[in-house]
Coordinates of C-alpha atoms in Angstrom, one line a residue:
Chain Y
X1 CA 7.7 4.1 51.7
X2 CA 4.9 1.7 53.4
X3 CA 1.7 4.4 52.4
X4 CA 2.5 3.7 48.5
X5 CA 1.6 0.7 48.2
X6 CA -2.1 0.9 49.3
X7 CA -2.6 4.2 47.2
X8 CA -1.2 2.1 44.3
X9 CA -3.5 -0.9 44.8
X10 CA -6.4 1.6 45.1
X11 CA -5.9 3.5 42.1
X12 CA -5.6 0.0 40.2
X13 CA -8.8 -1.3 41.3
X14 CA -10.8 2.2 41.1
X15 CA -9.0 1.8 37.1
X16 CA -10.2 -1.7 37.1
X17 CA -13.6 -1.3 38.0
X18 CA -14.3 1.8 35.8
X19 CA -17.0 0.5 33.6
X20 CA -14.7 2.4 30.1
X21 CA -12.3 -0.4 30.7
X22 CA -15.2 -2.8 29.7
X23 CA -15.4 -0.1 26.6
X24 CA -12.2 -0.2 25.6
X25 CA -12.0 -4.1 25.4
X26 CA -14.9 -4.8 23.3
X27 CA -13.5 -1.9 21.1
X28 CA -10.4 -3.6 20.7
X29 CA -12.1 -7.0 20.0
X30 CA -14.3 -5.6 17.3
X31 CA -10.7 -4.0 15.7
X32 CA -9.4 -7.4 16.1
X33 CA -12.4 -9.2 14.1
X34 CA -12.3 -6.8 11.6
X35 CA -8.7 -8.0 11.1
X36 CA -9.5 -11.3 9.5
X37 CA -12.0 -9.4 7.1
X38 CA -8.9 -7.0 6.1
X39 CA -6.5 -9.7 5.4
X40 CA -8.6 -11.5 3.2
X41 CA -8.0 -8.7 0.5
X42 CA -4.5 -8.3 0.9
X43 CA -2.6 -10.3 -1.8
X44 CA 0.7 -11.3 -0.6
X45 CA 1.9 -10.0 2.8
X46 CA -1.1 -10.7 4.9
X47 CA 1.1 -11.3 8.1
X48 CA 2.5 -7.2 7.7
X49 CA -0.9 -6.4 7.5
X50 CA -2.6 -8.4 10.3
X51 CA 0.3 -7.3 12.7
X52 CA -0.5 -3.6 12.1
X53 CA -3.9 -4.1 12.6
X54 CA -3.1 -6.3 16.0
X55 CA -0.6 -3.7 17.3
X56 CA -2.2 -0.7 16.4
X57 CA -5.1 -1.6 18.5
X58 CA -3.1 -2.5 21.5
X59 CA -1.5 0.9 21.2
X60 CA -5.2 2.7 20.5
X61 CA -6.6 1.1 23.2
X62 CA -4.0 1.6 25.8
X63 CA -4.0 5.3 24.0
X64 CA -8.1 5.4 25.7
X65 CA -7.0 3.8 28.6
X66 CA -4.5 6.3 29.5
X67 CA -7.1 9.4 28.1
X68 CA -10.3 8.1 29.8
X69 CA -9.5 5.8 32.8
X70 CA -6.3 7.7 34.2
X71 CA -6.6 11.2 34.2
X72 CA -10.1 10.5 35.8
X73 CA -8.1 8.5 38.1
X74 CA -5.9 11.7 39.7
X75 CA -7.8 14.8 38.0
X76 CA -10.6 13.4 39.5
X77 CA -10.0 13.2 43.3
X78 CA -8.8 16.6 42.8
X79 CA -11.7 17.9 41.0
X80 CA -14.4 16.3 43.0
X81 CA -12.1 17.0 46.0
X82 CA -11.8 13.5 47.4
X83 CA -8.2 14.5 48.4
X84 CA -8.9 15.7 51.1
X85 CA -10.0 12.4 52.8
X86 CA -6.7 11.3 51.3
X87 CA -4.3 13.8 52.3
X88 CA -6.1 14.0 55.6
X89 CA -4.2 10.5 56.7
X90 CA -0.5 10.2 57.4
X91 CA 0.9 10.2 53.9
X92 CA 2.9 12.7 52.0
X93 CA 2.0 14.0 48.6
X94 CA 4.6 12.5 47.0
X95 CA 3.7 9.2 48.1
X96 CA 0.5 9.6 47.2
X97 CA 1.4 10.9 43.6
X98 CA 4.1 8.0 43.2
X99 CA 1.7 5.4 44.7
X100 CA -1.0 6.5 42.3
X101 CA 1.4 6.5 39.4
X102 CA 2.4 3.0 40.4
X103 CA -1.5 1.5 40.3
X104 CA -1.9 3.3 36.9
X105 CA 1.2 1.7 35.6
X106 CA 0.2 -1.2 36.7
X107 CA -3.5 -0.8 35.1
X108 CA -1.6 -0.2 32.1
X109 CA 0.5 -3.2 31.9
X110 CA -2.6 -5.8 32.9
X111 CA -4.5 -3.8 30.2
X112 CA -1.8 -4.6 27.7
X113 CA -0.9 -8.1 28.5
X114 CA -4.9 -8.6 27.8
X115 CA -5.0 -6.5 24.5
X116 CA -1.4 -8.1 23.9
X117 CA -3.0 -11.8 24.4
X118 CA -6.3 -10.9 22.0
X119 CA -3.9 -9.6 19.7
X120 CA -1.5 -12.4 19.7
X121 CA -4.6 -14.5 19.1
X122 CA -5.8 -12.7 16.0
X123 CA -2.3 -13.1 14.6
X124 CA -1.9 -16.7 15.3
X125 CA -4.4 -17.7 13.9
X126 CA -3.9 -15.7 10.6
X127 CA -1.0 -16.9 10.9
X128 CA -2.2 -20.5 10.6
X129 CA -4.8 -19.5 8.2
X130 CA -2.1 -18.1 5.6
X131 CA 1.1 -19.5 6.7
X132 CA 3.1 -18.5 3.3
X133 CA 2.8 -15.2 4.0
X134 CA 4.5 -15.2 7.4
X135 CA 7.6 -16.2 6.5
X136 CA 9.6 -13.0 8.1
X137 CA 7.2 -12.8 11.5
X138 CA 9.1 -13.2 14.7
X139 CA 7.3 -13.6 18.3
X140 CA 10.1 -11.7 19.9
X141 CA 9.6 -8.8 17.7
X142 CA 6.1 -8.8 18.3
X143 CA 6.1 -8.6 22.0
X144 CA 8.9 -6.2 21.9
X145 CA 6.7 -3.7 20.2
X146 CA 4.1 -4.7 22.9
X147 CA 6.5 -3.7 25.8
X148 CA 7.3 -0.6 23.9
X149 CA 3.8 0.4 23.7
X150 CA 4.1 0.1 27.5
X151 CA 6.9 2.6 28.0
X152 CA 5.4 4.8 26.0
X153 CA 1.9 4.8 27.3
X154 CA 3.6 5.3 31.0
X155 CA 5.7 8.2 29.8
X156 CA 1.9 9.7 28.1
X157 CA 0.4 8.4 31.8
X158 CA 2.9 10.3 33.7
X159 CA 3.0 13.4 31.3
X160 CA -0.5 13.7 32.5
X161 CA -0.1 13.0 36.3
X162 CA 2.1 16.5 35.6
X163 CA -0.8 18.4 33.9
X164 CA -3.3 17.7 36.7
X165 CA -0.7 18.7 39.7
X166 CA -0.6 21.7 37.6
X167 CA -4.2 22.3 36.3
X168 CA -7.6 22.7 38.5
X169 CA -9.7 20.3 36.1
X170 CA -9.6 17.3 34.6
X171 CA -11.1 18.7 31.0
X172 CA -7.6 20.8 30.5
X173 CA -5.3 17.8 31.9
X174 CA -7.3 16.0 29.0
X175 CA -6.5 18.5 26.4
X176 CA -3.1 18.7 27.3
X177 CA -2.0 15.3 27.5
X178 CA -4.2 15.0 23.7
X179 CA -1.8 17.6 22.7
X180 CA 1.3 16.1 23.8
X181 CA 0.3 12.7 22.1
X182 CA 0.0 14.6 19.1
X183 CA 2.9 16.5 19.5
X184 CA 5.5 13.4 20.8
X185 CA 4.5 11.5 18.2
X186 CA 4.9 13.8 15.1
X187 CA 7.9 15.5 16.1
X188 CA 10.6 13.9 14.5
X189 CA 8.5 13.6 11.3
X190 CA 7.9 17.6 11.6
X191 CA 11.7 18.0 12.8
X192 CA 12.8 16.1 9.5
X193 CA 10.9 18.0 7.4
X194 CA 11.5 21.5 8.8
X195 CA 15.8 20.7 8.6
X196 CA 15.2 19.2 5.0
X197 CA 13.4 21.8 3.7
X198 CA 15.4 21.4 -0.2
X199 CA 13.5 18.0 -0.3
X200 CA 10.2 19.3 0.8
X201 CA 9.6 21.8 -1.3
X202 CA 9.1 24.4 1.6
X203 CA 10.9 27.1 3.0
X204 CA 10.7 27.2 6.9
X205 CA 11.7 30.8 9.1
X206 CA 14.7 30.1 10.8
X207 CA 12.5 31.2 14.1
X208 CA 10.4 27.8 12.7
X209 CA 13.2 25.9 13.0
X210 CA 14.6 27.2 16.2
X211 CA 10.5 26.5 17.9
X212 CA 11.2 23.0 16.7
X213 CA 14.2 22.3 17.8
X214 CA 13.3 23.2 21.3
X215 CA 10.3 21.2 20.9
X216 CA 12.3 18.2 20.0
X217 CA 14.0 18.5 23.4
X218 CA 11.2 19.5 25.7
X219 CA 8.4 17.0 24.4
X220 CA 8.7 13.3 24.4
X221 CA 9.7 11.6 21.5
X222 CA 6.8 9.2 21.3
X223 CA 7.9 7.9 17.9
X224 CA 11.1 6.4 19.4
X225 CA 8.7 3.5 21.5
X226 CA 6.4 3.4 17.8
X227 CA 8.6 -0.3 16.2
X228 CA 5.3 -1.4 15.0
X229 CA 7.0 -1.2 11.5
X230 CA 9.7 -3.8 12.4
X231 CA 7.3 -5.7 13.8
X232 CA 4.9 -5.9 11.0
X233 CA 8.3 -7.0 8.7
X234 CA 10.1 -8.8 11.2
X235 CA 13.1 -6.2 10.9
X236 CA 15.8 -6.9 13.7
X237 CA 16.7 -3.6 15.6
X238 CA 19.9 -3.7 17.2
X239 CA 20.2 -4.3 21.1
X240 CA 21.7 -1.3 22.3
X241 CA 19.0 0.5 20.4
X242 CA 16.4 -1.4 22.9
X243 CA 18.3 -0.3 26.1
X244 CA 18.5 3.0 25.3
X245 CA 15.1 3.3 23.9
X246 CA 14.1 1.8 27.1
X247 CA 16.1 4.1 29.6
X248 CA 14.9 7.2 27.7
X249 CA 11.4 6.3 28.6
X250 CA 12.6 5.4 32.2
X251 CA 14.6 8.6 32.1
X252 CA 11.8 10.9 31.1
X253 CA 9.5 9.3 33.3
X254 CA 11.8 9.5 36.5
X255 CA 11.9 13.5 35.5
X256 CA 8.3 14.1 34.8
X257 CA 6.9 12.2 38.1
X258 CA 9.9 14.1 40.3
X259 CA 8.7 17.6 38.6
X260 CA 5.4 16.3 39.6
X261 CA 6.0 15.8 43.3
X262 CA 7.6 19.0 43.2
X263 CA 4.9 20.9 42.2
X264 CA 2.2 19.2 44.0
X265 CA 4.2 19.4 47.3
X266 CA 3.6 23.3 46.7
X267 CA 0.2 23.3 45.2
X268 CA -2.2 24.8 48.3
X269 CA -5.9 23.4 47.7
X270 CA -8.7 25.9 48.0
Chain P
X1 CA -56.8 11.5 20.7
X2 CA -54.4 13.6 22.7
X3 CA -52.1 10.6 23.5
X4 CA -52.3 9.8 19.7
X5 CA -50.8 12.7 18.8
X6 CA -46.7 11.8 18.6
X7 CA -47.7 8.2 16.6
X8 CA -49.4 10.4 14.1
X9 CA -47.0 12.8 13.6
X10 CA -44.4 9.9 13.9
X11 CA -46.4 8.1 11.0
X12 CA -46.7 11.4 8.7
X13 CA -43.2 11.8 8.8
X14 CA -41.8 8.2 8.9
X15 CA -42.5 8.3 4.2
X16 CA -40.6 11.6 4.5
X17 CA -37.7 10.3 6.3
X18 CA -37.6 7.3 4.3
X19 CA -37.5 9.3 0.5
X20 CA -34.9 11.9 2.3
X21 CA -32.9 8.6 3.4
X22 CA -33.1 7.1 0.3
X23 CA -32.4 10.0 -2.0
X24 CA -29.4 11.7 0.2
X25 CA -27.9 8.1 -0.6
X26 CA -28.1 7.7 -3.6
X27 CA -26.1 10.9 -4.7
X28 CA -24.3 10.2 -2.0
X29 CA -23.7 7.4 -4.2
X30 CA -23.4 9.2 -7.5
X31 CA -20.5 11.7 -5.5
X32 CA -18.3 8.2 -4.5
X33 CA -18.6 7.4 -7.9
X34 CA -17.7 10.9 -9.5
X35 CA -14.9 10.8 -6.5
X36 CA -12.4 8.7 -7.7
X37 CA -9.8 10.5 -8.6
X38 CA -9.0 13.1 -5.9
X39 CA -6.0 14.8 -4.5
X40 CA -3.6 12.9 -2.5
X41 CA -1.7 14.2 0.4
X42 CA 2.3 14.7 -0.1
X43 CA 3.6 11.9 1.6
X44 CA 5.6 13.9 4.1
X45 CA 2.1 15.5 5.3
X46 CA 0.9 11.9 5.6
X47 CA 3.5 10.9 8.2
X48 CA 2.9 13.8 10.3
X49 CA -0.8 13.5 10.6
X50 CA -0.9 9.7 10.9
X51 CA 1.0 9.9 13.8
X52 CA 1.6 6.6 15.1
X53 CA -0.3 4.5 12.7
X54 CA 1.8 5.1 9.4
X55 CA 1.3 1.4 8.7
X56 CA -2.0 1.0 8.8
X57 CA -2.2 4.6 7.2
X58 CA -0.1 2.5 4.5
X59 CA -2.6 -0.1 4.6
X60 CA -5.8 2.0 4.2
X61 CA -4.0 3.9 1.3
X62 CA -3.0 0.5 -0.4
X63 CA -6.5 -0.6 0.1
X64 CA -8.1 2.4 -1.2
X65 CA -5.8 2.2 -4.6
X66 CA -6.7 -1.5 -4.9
X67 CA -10.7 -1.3 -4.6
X68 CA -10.3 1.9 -6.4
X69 CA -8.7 -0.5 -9.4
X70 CA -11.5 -3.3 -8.0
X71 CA -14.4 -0.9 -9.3
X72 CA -13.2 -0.6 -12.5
X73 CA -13.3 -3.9 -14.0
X74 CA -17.4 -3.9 -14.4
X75 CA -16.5 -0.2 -16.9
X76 CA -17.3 -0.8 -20.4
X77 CA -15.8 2.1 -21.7
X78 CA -12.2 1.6 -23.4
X79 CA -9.7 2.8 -22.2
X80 CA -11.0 1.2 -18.4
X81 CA -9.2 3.3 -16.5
X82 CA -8.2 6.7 -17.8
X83 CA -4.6 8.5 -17.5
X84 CA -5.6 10.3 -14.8
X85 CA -6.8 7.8 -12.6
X86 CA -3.7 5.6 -13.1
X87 CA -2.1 9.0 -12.2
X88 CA -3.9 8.7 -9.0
X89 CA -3.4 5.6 -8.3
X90 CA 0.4 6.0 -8.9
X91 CA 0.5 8.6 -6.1
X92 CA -1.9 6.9 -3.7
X93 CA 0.9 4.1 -3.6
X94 CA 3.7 6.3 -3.4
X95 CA 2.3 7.3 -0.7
X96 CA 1.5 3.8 0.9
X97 CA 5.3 2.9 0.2
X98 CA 6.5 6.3 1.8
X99 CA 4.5 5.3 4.6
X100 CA 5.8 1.9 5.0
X101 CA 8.4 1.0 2.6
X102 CA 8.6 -2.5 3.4
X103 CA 5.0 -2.9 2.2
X104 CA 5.3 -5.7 -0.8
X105 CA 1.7 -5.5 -2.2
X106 CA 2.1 -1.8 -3.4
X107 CA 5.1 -2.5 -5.3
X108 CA 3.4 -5.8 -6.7
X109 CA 0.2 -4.2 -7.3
X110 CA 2.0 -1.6 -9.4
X111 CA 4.4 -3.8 -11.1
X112 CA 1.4 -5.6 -12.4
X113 CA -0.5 -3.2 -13.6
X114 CA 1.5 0.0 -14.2
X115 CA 3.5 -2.0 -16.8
X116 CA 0.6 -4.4 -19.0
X117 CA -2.1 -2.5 -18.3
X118 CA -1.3 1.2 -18.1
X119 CA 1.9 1.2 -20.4
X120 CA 3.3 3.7 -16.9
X121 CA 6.7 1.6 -17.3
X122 CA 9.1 4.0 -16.0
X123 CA 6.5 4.7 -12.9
X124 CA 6.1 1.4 -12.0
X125 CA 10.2 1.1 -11.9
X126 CA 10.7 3.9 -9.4
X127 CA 8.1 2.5 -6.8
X128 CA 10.1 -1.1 -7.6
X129 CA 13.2 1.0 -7.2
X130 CA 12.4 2.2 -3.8
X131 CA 11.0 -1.1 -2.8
X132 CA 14.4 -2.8 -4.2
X133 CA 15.9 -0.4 -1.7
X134 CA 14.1 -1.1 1.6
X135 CA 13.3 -4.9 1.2
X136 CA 17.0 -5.5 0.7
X137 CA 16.0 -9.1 1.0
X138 CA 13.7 -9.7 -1.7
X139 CA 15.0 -10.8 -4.9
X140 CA 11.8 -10.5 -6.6
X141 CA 11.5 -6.2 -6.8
X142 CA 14.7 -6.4 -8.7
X143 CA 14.1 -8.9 -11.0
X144 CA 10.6 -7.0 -11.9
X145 CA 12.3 -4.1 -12.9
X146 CA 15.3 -5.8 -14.8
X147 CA 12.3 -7.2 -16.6
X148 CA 10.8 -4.1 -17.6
X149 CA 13.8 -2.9 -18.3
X150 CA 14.4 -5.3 -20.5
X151 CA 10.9 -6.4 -22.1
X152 CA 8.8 -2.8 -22.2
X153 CA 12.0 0.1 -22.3
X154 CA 14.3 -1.9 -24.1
X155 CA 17.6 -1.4 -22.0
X156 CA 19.2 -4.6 -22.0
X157 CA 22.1 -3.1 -20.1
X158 CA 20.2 -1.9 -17.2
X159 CA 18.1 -4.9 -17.3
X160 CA 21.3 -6.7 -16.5
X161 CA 22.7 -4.8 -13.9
X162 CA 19.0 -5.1 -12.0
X163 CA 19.2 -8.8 -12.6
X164 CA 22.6 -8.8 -11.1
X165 CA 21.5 -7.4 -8.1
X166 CA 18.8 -10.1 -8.1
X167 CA 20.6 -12.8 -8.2
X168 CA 23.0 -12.0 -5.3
X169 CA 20.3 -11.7 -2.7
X170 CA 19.2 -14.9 -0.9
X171 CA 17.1 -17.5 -2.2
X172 CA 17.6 -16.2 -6.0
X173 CA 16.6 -19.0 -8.5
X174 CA 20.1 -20.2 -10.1
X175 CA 18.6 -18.9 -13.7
X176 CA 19.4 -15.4 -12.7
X177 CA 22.9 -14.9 -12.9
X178 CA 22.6 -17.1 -16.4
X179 CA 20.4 -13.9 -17.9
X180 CA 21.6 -11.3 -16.3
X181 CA 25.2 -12.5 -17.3
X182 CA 23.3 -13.0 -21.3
X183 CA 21.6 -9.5 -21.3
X184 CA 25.4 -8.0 -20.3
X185 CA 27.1 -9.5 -22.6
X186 CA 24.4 -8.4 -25.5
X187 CA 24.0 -5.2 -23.6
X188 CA 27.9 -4.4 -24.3
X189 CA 28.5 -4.6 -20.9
X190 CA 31.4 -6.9 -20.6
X191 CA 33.5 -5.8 -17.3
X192 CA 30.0 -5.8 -16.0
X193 CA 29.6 -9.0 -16.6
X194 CA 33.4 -10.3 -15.4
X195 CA 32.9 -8.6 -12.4
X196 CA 29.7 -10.6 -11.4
X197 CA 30.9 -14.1 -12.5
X198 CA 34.1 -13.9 -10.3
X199 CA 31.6 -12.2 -7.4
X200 CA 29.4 -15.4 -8.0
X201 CA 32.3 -17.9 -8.6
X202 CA 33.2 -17.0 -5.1
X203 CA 30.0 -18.0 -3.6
X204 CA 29.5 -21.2 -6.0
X205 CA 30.8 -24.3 -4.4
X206 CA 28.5 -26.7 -6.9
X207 CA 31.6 -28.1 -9.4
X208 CA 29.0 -28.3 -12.5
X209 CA 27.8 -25.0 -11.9
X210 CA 31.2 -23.5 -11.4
X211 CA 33.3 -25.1 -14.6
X212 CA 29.9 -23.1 -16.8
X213 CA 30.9 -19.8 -14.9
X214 CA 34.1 -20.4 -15.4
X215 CA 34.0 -21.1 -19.0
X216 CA 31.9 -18.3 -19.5
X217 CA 34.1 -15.9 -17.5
X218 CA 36.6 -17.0 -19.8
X219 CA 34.8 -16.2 -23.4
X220 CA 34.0 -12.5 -21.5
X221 CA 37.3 -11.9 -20.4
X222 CA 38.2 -12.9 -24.3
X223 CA 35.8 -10.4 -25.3
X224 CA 36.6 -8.1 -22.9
X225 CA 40.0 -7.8 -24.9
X226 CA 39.2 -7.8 -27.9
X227 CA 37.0 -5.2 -27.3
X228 CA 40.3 -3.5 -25.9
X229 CA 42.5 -4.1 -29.2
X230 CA 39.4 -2.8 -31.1
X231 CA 39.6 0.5 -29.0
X232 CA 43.8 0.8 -29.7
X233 CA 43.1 0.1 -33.6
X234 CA 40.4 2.8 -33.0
X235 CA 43.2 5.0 -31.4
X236 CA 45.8 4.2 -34.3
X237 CA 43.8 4.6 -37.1
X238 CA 40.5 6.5 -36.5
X239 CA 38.3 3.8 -37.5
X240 CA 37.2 0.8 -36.2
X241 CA 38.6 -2.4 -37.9
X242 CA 36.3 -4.5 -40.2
X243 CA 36.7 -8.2 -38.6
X244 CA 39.4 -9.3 -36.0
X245 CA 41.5 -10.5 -38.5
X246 CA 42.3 -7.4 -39.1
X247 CA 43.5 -6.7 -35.6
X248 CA 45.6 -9.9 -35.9
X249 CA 47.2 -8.5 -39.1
X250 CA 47.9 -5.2 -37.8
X251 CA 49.9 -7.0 -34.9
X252 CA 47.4 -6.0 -31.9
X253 CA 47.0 -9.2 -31.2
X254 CA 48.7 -12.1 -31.3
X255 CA 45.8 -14.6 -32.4
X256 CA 41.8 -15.1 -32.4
X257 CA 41.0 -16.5 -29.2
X258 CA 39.1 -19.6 -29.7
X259 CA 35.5 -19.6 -28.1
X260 CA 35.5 -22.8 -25.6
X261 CA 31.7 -23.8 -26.6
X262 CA 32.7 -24.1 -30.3
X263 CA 31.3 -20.5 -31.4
X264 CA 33.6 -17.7 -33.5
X265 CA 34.4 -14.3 -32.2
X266 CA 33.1 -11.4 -34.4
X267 CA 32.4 -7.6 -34.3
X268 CA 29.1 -7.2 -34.6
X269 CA 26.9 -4.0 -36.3
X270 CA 26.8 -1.9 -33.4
X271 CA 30.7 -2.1 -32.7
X272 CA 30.8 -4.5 -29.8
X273 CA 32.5 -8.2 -30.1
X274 CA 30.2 -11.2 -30.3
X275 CA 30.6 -15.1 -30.5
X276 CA 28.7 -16.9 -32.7
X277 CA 28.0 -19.6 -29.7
X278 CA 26.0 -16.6 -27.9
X279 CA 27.6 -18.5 -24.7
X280 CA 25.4 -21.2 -25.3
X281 CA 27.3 -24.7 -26.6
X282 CA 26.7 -24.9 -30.3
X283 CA 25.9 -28.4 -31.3
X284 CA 26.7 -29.2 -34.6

């Protein structure tokens, strides 16, 4: 167990340094301006509005993080071969994978603890701006839906770990975790619509359907970790709905990092 | 003169880039104007595609409707907005409240304007209806729509049952159950009405408030049989009877009932049984 713990500090301060974290931030703080200039249109619920705009940067940003910073951080050392000097020391592979999984999980969470902070700036002080219109906000809501982000950008994080042990560069590890954003987070919308089709007006195959379905248990469910809604409206979600929201993100996460070791254990390096 | 080259060429075409500049924007311009009214995505397309962000979709689509109705107000033409666009404008929200359903503006944005403005009553009450739905809380969506129920469509009886539901969610103003309870009673809705005074009784502790609900659960349940013997007369002898003294003389009932704030009982032109009092106490 000892050799994960220096890969994982690695990783995080190879993340740390990389100059698209700098990127990322400013992006986020521009979003966040541009929140005050929104708000001061909206007529009545200013407070939904300003926590959308707060959240959905967070989740952007973390979104770029994850896309940018971390699949250079593994796809990398196997594209530009650094591995080698890695796997050349007495450590396994899957210490090294879990180790680097752990200092891009932990990149993650200092991102969003940042982004969280700006954020939770921006609404506070909207929030003491127009305080009328916050009458249904709650904290805890708000930094549940920041620890949600969290889970989900891990699962995203190690979804792609799995595409690079797989893949031989880090352009198709890209594409493919893209795709599975995409895909995890539309999927119960497209499941709804495909096993409601009276309402919809359309008229899937049963073979469209079927696709789906399996979709729906292969993919991740990304829209599961999305309560930004509740958030914005200060909706209470029930607690067992937390834990097991939580434990599926564990869950699939334990599974995709274990298929991960797996496979890199028999990946043979050219 | 060799190095002077690239300004020159730099200089000739800097007036050429400007003109292109300035005339690609305005009909640029001219198109965002023309634009207006365009198709909107079905809803459930919206969800799909906006992945996570469906709120701020929501947002951007509330926005768009709002500056959309912004741009209009400096039009000189009558009508200022034209059918179509408050078509538009109708499904751009829709949309915004299929994305987020929670979303108040929308629904207040519509309820303002769909009803004054753009006559699009009935529109304007299904967004409110779905609103009233989702923001189970709000006792204001309701209310709107027993409004314009009651002001534009002229459907007193829905009116009240929309007030009803107002009043019983939190922070209600008192005054709510008082017309809602009115536009029953003249809406011929009397079990209605009976129903929601002993629903509010229950919640009532204030003693003032209480003895009113409970003298005007007593003239409804009055009317409420009345109404009743008017029905059996009906069954008896095909026809309705003229005045309620005729019920008494027939033997359906026993006597008048006597209206505790000083009013008299009466059928009124459309069939249904009215006190003079109209539930208010008649001073003399």
């Amino acid at each position: 167990m000892k050799p994960i713990f220096p890969v994982a500090v690695i990783t995080f301060k190879e993340g740390i340094r990389n100059r698209a974290v700098y990127g990322i931030i400013i992006l986020s703080l521009l979003m966040l301006t541009a929140n005050f200039l929104i708000c001061e249109i909206i007529m009545r619920e200013v407070g939904k509005v300003a926590v959308d705009i707060a959240l959905s940067t967070v989740s952007f940003s973390g979104l770029l993080l994850v896309l940018f910073v971390g699949i250079n951080l593994m796809a990398k050392d196997l594209d530009k071969k650094t591995i080698y000097m890695v796997l050349a020391r007495p450590i396994s592979r899957t210490h090294y994978i879990v180790g680097k999984f752990l200092g891009m999980v932990a990149l993650i969470i200092v991102s969003n603890v940042i982004q969280g902070c700006f954020a939770a700036a921006s609404v506070f002080m909207l929030n003491s701006m127009y305080p009328a219109y916050f009458q249904r906000f709650s904290w805890m809501m708000f930094i549940l839906a920041l620890v949600f982000i969290v889970l989900s950008l891990t699962l995203l994080s190690a979804l792609s770990f799995l595409f690079a042990s797989i893949t031989s560069t880090s352009f198709i590890t890209l594409v493919l975790t893209v795709v599975s954003y995409l895909i995890g987070n539309s999927l119960s919308d497209v499941k709804a619509l495909v096993e409601a089709p009276k309402a919809a007006g359309i008229d899937p195959s049963p073979v469209t359907i079927k696709v789906v379905q399996t979709a729906y248990y292969i993919f991740p469910n990304l829209s599961f970790f999305d309560i930004k809604i509740q958030a914005a409206h200060g909706l209470m979600l029930s607690f067992p709905f937390i834990c097991w929201t939580t434990l599926y993100g564990l869950v699939y996460t334990a599974i995709i990092i274990t298929l991960t070791c797996a496979i890199f254990a028999k990946r043979e390096f050219p | 003169m060799r190095r002077l080259y690239p300004l020159i060429i730099v200089i000739m075409l800097l007036p050429l880039y400007l003109v292109s500049l300035s005339t690609v924007a305005s009909y640029k311009k001219a198109q965002l104007r023309d634009r207006g009214v365009s198709y909107v995505l079905p809803s459930a397309l919206l969800k799909i595609t906006s992945l996570e962000f469906d709120e701020l979709m929501s947002d951007y689509l509330f926005l768009k409707a709002l500056t959309f109705y912004g741009g209009t107000l400096d039009r000189t033409e009558r009508p200022r907005i034209k059918k179509e666009e408050w078509l538009w404008m109708y499904d751009v929200l829709n949309a915004a409240t299929d994305l987020d359903p929670y979303f108040l503006d929308p629904y207040y944005f519509a309820n303002a304007n769909f009803t004054w403005e753009a006559r699009m009553v009935k529109e304007a009450n299904t967004l409110l209806a779905k609103g009233s739905r989702s923001r189970e809380w709000d006792w204001m969506l309701p209310f709107f729509m027993g409004f314009n129920e009651f002001y534009f469509l002229h459907d007193n009886a829905l009116a009240s049952e929309y007030l009803m539901e107002a009043a019983k969610r939190p922070d209600a103003p008192p005054m709510m159950e008082t017309l809602a309870v009115r536009l029953a009673y003249k809406g011929n809705r009397t079990k209605i009405a009976i129903v929601f005074i002993q629903e509010t009784l229950k919640k009532t502790k204030d003693k003032i408030t209480r003895r009113d609900l409970e003298i005007r659960l007593e003239i409804l349940q009055d009317v409420l049989a009345l109404e009743q013997a008017m029905e059996v007369y009906l069954g008896k002898y095909g026809k309705l009877p003229r005045d309620l003294k005729q019920l008494q003389a027939r033997g359906i009932i026993a006597h008048i009932p006597k209206d505790p704030y000083g009013g008299e009982f009466f059928i009124d032109k459309d069939g249904s049984v009215k006190t003079t009092s109209d539930m208010f106490v008649v001073t003399k």
